Amino acid sequence: MDIDNIPADRPVLIAGPTASGKSELALRIAERDGGVIINADASQVYDCWRVVTARPSAQDESRAPHLLYGHLTYDAPYSAGHWLREVTPLLNGPERPIVVGGTGLYFLTLTEGMAEIPATPAAIRAEGDQMSLEALSDALDDATRMRIDMKNRARVQRAWEVLRATGRALADWQDDTPPPVLPYENCTALVVEADRDWLEARIRRRFSMMIANGALEEARAMRGRYDPNLPSCKAIGVPELMAHLNGDLSLAEAEESASVATRQYAKRQRTWFRSRMKKWQRVSPSP
């Protein structure tokens, strides 16, 4: 799709893999046609990581209004349900919403609806934290397995928690989903589709730039509060930098490990977007 033809009176959704230039595309649209940029990335909601999670810089934020970025403390509970409740009132604000991010589940809750699943008791979550990915996976039903990324521990554990807490499979809950807050046909829904080699080269360069721009200092500031079980501390780059600070990896090894993890994540994102967002319009990344 030619972004010059995007209607100025409809909400815009921009999904895409990490490092594909989504944020810059959102800024271009906001500066040209107006609008408020709203975060749809699960790692960028925390206030402790700006550089490591590639949150928009202060300079970028001065170019257009930004919402739901860095507004939570490192240990705040957060889920797709939390995000949907926060984003819903923003859709009817005075400025056109431009929702951008790489967490595909957030976009699906917005455009396809979200099952009203009861909150998971803390004891059950703690039980799941102690289980292996294999054990969590083995407990799930086939229908749920087909709908989630089985390599993503957070997604698998969430499905297990739902089953354990309610006695009902996640797929069953999803089949009873209420109407969506923002139906697909009422917005312009875009997916940035990037060439693999181009994207991998950007990922390698980007982590080096993160180090130069203060990622290590961010990790050092969080070292005393680091908890690998917290969602905020699972952001790619955080475990690797903490391993470096603990003397387990050289900085070069941490950088390489984080780059590999990011490339693997981007591959999963691209596969997921192709599978779950077939109706979304494809756009090329910014040059």
GROMACS .gro file of C-alpha atoms in nm:
model
  287
    1MET     CA    1   0.000   0.000   0.000
    2ASP     CA    2   0.114   0.353  -0.073
    3ILE     CA    3   0.116   0.534   0.264
    4ASP     CA    4   0.048   0.862   0.085
    5ASN     CA    5  -0.305   0.735   0.026
    6ILE     CA    6  -0.385   0.658   0.390
    7PRO     CA    7  -0.717   0.826   0.483
    8ALA     CA    8  -0.660   1.103   0.738
    9ASP     CA    9  -0.986   1.039   0.922
   10ARG     CA   10  -0.940   0.673   1.021
   11PRO     CA   11  -0.733   0.511   1.296
   12VAL     CA   12  -0.406   0.361   1.172
   13LEU     CA   13  -0.255   0.038   1.303
   14ILE     CA   14   0.111  -0.039   1.224
   15ALA     CA   15   0.246  -0.383   1.312
   16GLY     CA   16   0.577  -0.531   1.213
   17PRO     CA   17   0.888  -0.714   1.333
   18THR     CA   18   1.142  -0.555   1.560
   19ALA     CA   19   1.384  -0.308   1.396
   20SER     CA   20   1.167  -0.275   1.083
   21GLY     CA   21   1.111   0.100   1.112
   22LYS     CA   22   0.753   0.099   1.247
   23SER     CA   23   0.806   0.393   1.480
   24GLU     CA   24   0.953   0.614   1.209
   25LEU     CA   25   0.662   0.528   0.979
   26ALA     CA   26   0.419   0.626   1.255
   27LEU     CA   27   0.601   0.957   1.300
   28ARG     CA   28   0.589   1.031   0.928
   29ILE     CA   29   0.214   0.977   0.923
   30ALA     CA   30   0.158   1.181   1.241
   31GLU     CA   31   0.367   1.473   1.118
   32ARG     CA   32   0.197   1.476   0.780
   33ASP     CA   33  -0.166   1.418   0.879
   34GLY     CA   34  -0.173   1.464   1.256
   35GLY     CA   35  -0.248   1.208   1.521
   36VAL     CA   36  -0.133   1.063   1.851
   37ILE     CA   37   0.106   0.766   1.848
   38ILE     CA   38   0.000   0.487   2.085
   39ASN     CA   39   0.229   0.206   2.194
   40ALA     CA   40   0.144  -0.158   2.118
   41ASP     CA   41   0.472  -0.315   2.231
   42ALA     CA   42   0.473  -0.518   2.553
   43SER     CA   43   0.832  -0.426   2.645
   44GLN     CA   44   0.801  -0.053   2.586
   45VAL     CA   45   0.537   0.005   2.854
   46TYR     CA   46   0.801  -0.004   3.133
   47ASP     CA   47   0.979   0.308   3.253
   48CYS     CA   48   1.311   0.135   3.322
   49TRP     CA   49   1.402   0.053   2.961
   50ARG     CA   50   1.412   0.321   2.697
   51VAL     CA   51   1.730   0.233   2.511
   52VAL     CA   52   1.718  -0.147   2.546
   53THR     CA   53   1.363  -0.173   2.413
   54ALA     CA   54   1.412   0.094   2.143
   55ARG     CA   55   1.140   0.312   2.289
   56PRO     CA   56   1.099   0.641   2.104
   57SER     CA   57   1.360   0.892   2.213
   58ALA     CA   58   1.277   1.222   2.379
   59GLN     CA   59   1.350   1.386   2.045
   60ASP     CA   60   1.102   1.156   1.867
   61GLU     CA   61   0.842   1.224   2.134
   62SER     CA   62   0.878   1.596   2.068
   63ARG     CA   63   0.775   1.542   1.706
   64ALA     CA   64   0.428   1.406   1.790
   65PRO     CA   65   0.224   1.310   2.097
   66HIS     CA   66   0.305   0.960   2.234
   67LEU     CA   67   0.094   0.756   2.478
   68LEU     CA   68   0.137   0.430   2.675
   69TYR     CA   69   0.517   0.442   2.654
   70GLY     CA   70   0.721   0.393   2.971
   71HIS     CA   71   0.424   0.455   3.197
   72LEU     CA   72   0.463   0.149   3.423
   73THR     CA   73   0.713   0.059   3.694
   74TYR     CA   74   0.937  -0.242   3.633
   75ASP     CA   75   0.730  -0.472   3.857
   76ALA     CA   76   0.379  -0.368   3.751
   77PRO     CA   77   0.155  -0.653   3.629
   78TYR     CA   78   0.050  -0.606   3.269
   79SER     CA   79  -0.120  -0.811   3.000
   80ALA     CA   80  -0.306  -0.777   2.673
   81GLY     CA   81  -0.619  -0.721   2.880
   82HIS     CA   82  -0.457  -0.432   3.067
   83TRP     CA   83  -0.345  -0.282   2.737
   84LEU     CA   84  -0.689  -0.313   2.578
   85ARG     CA   85  -0.852  -0.139   2.873
   86GLU     CA   86  -0.599   0.144   2.852
   87VAL     CA   87  -0.613   0.191   2.476
   88THR     CA   88  -0.993   0.179   2.438
   89PRO     CA   89  -1.068   0.533   2.566
   90LEU     CA   90  -0.781   0.672   2.359
   91LEU     CA   91  -0.950   0.566   2.036
   92ASN     CA   92  -1.216   0.833   2.077
   93GLY     CA   93  -0.987   1.119   2.176
   94PRO     CA   94  -0.954   1.448   1.992
   95GLU     CA   95  -0.661   1.323   1.780
   96ARG     CA   96  -0.656   1.035   1.532
   97PRO     CA   97  -0.490   0.728   1.694
   98ILE     CA   98  -0.186   0.573   1.528
   99VAL     CA   99  -0.124   0.245   1.711
  100VAL     CA  100   0.223   0.101   1.652
  101GLY     CA  101   0.417  -0.196   1.789
  102GLY     CA  102   0.537  -0.550   1.751
  103THR     CA  103   0.312  -0.733   1.997
  104GLY     CA  104   0.069  -0.897   1.760
  105LEU     CA  105  -0.159  -1.019   2.037
  106TYR     CA  106  -0.238  -0.658   2.133
  107PHE     CA  107  -0.357  -0.584   1.781
  108LEU     CA  108  -0.573  -0.896   1.767
  109THR     CA  109  -0.743  -0.811   2.096
  110LEU     CA  110  -0.821  -0.470   1.948
  111THR     CA  111  -0.948  -0.578   1.606
  112GLU     CA  112  -1.090  -0.924   1.682
  113GLY     CA  113  -1.199  -0.891   2.044
  114MET     CA  114  -1.075  -1.045   2.366
  115ALA     CA  115  -1.218  -1.321   2.576
  116GLU     CA  116  -1.324  -1.211   2.925
  117ILE     CA  117  -1.106  -1.457   3.117
  118PRO     CA  118  -1.093  -1.428   3.497
  119ALA     CA  119  -0.766  -1.309   3.650
  120THR     CA  120  -0.513  -1.579   3.735
  121PRO     CA  121  -0.460  -1.636   4.110
  122ALA     CA  122  -0.107  -1.558   4.226
  123ALA     CA  123  -0.056  -1.912   4.358
  124ILE     CA  124  -0.128  -2.065   4.018
  125ARG     CA  125   0.105  -1.818   3.846
  126ALA     CA  126   0.379  -1.908   4.094
  127GLU     CA  127   0.316  -2.277   4.022
  128GLY     CA  128   0.354  -2.213   3.650
  129ASP     CA  129   0.675  -2.017   3.705
  130GLN     CA  130   0.836  -2.333   3.842
  131MET     CA  131   0.736  -2.557   3.552
  132SER     CA  132   0.938  -2.624   3.239
  133LEU     CA  133   0.817  -2.510   2.898
  134GLU     CA  134   0.780  -2.875   2.801
  135ALA     CA  135   0.557  -2.952   3.099
  136LEU     CA  136   0.341  -2.647   3.036
  137SER     CA  137   0.309  -2.740   2.669
  138ASP     CA  138   0.215  -3.100   2.740
  139ALA     CA  139  -0.083  -2.988   2.948
  140LEU     CA  140  -0.244  -2.788   2.667
  141ASP     CA  141  -0.516  -2.902   2.429
  142ASP     CA  142  -0.458  -2.927   2.054
  143ALA     CA  143  -0.686  -2.636   1.966
  144THR     CA  144  -0.495  -2.398   2.193
  145ARG     CA  145  -0.159  -2.525   2.063
  146MET     CA  146  -0.264  -2.430   1.711
  147ARG     CA  147  -0.339  -2.069   1.812
  148ILE     CA  148  -0.035  -1.963   2.011
  149ASP     CA  149   0.340  -1.941   1.960
  150MET     CA  150   0.452  -2.260   2.132
  151LYS     CA  151   0.810  -2.132   2.154
  152ASN     CA  152   0.701  -1.826   2.351
  153ARG     CA  153   0.705  -1.928   2.716
  154ALA     CA  154   0.492  -1.634   2.828
  155ARG     CA  155   0.215  -1.730   2.583
  156VAL     CA  156   0.235  -2.100   2.671
  157GLN     CA  157   0.232  -2.032   3.044
  158ARG     CA  158  -0.062  -1.795   3.007
  159ALA     CA  159  -0.260  -2.069   2.827
  160TRP     CA  160  -0.166  -2.317   3.100
  161GLU     CA  161  -0.270  -2.072   3.373
  162VAL     CA  162  -0.610  -2.022   3.210
  163LEU     CA  163  -0.667  -2.396   3.191
  164ARG     CA  164  -0.544  -2.453   3.546
  165ALA     CA  165  -0.744  -2.165   3.697
  166THR     CA  166  -1.073  -2.207   3.509
  167GLY     CA  167  -1.076  -2.569   3.401
  168ARG     CA  168  -1.145  -2.445   3.051
  169ALA     CA  169  -0.906  -2.428   2.756
  170LEU     CA  170  -0.789  -2.091   2.625
  171ALA     CA  171  -0.924  -2.182   2.280
  172ASP     CA  172  -1.271  -2.232   2.431
  173TRP     CA  173  -1.258  -1.891   2.598
  174GLN     CA  174  -1.147  -1.735   2.271
  175ASP     CA  175  -1.436  -1.892   2.084
  176ASP     CA  176  -1.671  -1.695   2.313
  177THR     CA  177  -1.498  -1.365   2.246
  178PRO     CA  178  -1.721  -1.051   2.246
  179PRO     CA  179  -1.719  -0.804   1.952
  180PRO     CA  180  -1.395  -0.610   1.898
  181VAL     CA  181  -1.338  -0.252   2.016
  182LEU     CA  182  -1.202  -0.150   1.675
  183PRO     CA  183  -1.314  -0.379   1.392
  184TYR     CA  184  -1.061  -0.429   1.117
  185GLU     CA  185  -1.285  -0.267   0.857
  186ASN     CA  186  -1.302   0.057   1.057
  187CYS     CA  187  -0.929   0.134   1.041
  188THR     CA  188  -0.624   0.126   0.817
  189ALA     CA  189  -0.428  -0.181   0.928
  190LEU     CA  190  -0.070  -0.208   0.804
  191VAL     CA  191   0.206  -0.466   0.846
  192VAL     CA  192   0.565  -0.367   0.769
  193GLU     CA  193   0.706  -0.648   0.557
  194ALA     CA  194   1.087  -0.641   0.560
  195ASP     CA  195   1.340  -0.848   0.367
  196ARG     CA  196   1.512  -1.095   0.601
  197ASP     CA  197   1.871  -1.001   0.514
  198TRP     CA  198   1.794  -0.629   0.536
  199LEU     CA  199   1.628  -0.677   0.873
  200GLU     CA  200   1.907  -0.891   1.018
  201ALA     CA  201   2.166  -0.633   0.920
  202ARG     CA  202   1.963  -0.363   1.095
  203ILE     CA  203   1.930  -0.575   1.406
  204ARG     CA  204   2.306  -0.618   1.430
  205ARG     CA  205   2.368  -0.247   1.387
  206ARG     CA  206   2.090  -0.151   1.627
  207PHE     CA  207   2.223  -0.339   1.928
  208SER     CA  208   2.565  -0.186   1.881
  209MET     CA  209   2.396   0.154   1.875
  210MET     CA  210   2.204   0.066   2.192
  211ILE     CA  211   2.531  -0.001   2.372
  212ALA     CA  212   2.670   0.328   2.249
  213ASN     CA  213   2.354   0.513   2.357
  214GLY     CA  214   2.345   0.386   2.714
  215ALA     CA  215   2.190   0.038   2.723
  216LEU     CA  216   2.459  -0.088   2.957
  217GLU     CA  217   2.399   0.203   3.192
  218GLU     CA  218   2.027   0.120   3.195
  219ALA     CA  219   2.107  -0.238   3.291
  220ARG     CA  220   2.348  -0.125   3.561
  221ALA     CA  221   2.080   0.103   3.709
  222MET     CA  222   1.837  -0.190   3.725
  223ARG     CA  223   2.085  -0.450   3.851
  224GLY     CA  224   1.964  -0.440   4.212
  225ARG     CA  225   1.600  -0.485   4.106
  226TYR     CA  226   1.655  -0.739   3.829
  227ASP     CA  227   1.422  -1.039   3.849
  228PRO     CA  228   1.432  -1.276   3.549
  229ASN     CA  229   1.073  -1.384   3.620
  230LEU     CA  230   0.930  -1.035   3.568
  231PRO     CA  231   0.800  -0.956   3.216
  232SER     CA  232   0.992  -0.627   3.217
  233CYS     CA  233   1.319  -0.813   3.273
  234LYS     CA  234   1.259  -1.056   2.987
  235ALA     CA  235   1.302  -0.790   2.721
  236ILE     CA  236   1.564  -0.902   2.469
  237GLY     CA  237   1.901  -0.762   2.567
  238VAL     CA  238   1.828  -0.736   2.938
  239PRO     CA  239   1.931  -1.091   3.043
  240GLU     CA  240   2.237  -1.069   2.819
  241LEU     CA  241   2.352  -0.737   2.962
  242MET     CA  242   2.291  -0.859   3.316
  243ALA     CA  243   2.503  -1.166   3.240
  244HIS     CA  244   2.779  -0.932   3.128
  245LEU     CA  245   2.753  -0.722   3.444
  246ASN     CA  246   2.772  -1.042   3.651
  247GLY     CA  247   3.091  -1.144   3.471
  248ASP     CA  248   2.937  -1.438   3.285
  249LEU     CA  249   2.971  -1.288   2.936
  250SER     CA  250   3.206  -1.042   2.775
  251LEU     CA  251   3.037  -0.736   2.628
  252ALA     CA  252   3.101  -0.871   2.279
  253GLU     CA  253   2.943  -1.205   2.375
  254ALA     CA  254   2.644  -1.030   2.530
  255GLU     CA  255   2.599  -0.821   2.216
  256GLU     CA  256   2.617  -1.126   1.991
  257SER     CA  257   2.378  -1.326   2.210
  258ALA     CA  258   2.126  -1.042   2.215
  259SER     CA  259   2.152  -0.998   1.838
  260VAL     CA  260   2.087  -1.369   1.784
  261ALA     CA  261   1.788  -1.362   2.020
  262THR     CA  262   1.650  -1.056   1.842
  263ARG     CA  263   1.683  -1.218   1.499
  264GLN     CA  264   1.505  -1.528   1.626
  265TYR     CA  265   1.228  -1.313   1.771
  266ALA     CA  266   1.192  -1.119   1.447
  267LYS     CA  267   1.160  -1.448   1.259
  268ARG     CA  268   0.878  -1.558   1.490
  269GLN     CA  269   0.708  -1.222   1.451
  270ARG     CA  270   0.721  -1.237   1.071
  271THR     CA  271   0.579  -1.590   1.073
  272TRP     CA  272   0.302  -1.489   1.313
  273PHE     CA  273   0.208  -1.179   1.116
  274ARG     CA  274   0.186  -1.379   0.793
  275SER     CA  275  -0.036  -1.636   0.963
  276ARG     CA  276  -0.263  -1.415   1.174
  277MET     CA  277  -0.277  -1.088   0.980
  278LYS     CA  278  -0.352  -1.204   0.630
  279LYS     CA  279  -0.607  -0.927   0.571
  280TRP     CA  280  -0.371  -0.649   0.679
  281GLN     CA  281  -0.214  -0.439   0.406
  282ARG     CA  282   0.158  -0.488   0.349
  283VAL     CA  283   0.394  -0.189   0.337
  284SER     CA  284   0.767  -0.170   0.277
  285PRO     CA  285   0.992  -0.036   0.553
  286SER     CA  286   1.116   0.321   0.546
  287PRO     CA  287   1.442   0.356   0.349
   0.00000   0.00000   0.00000
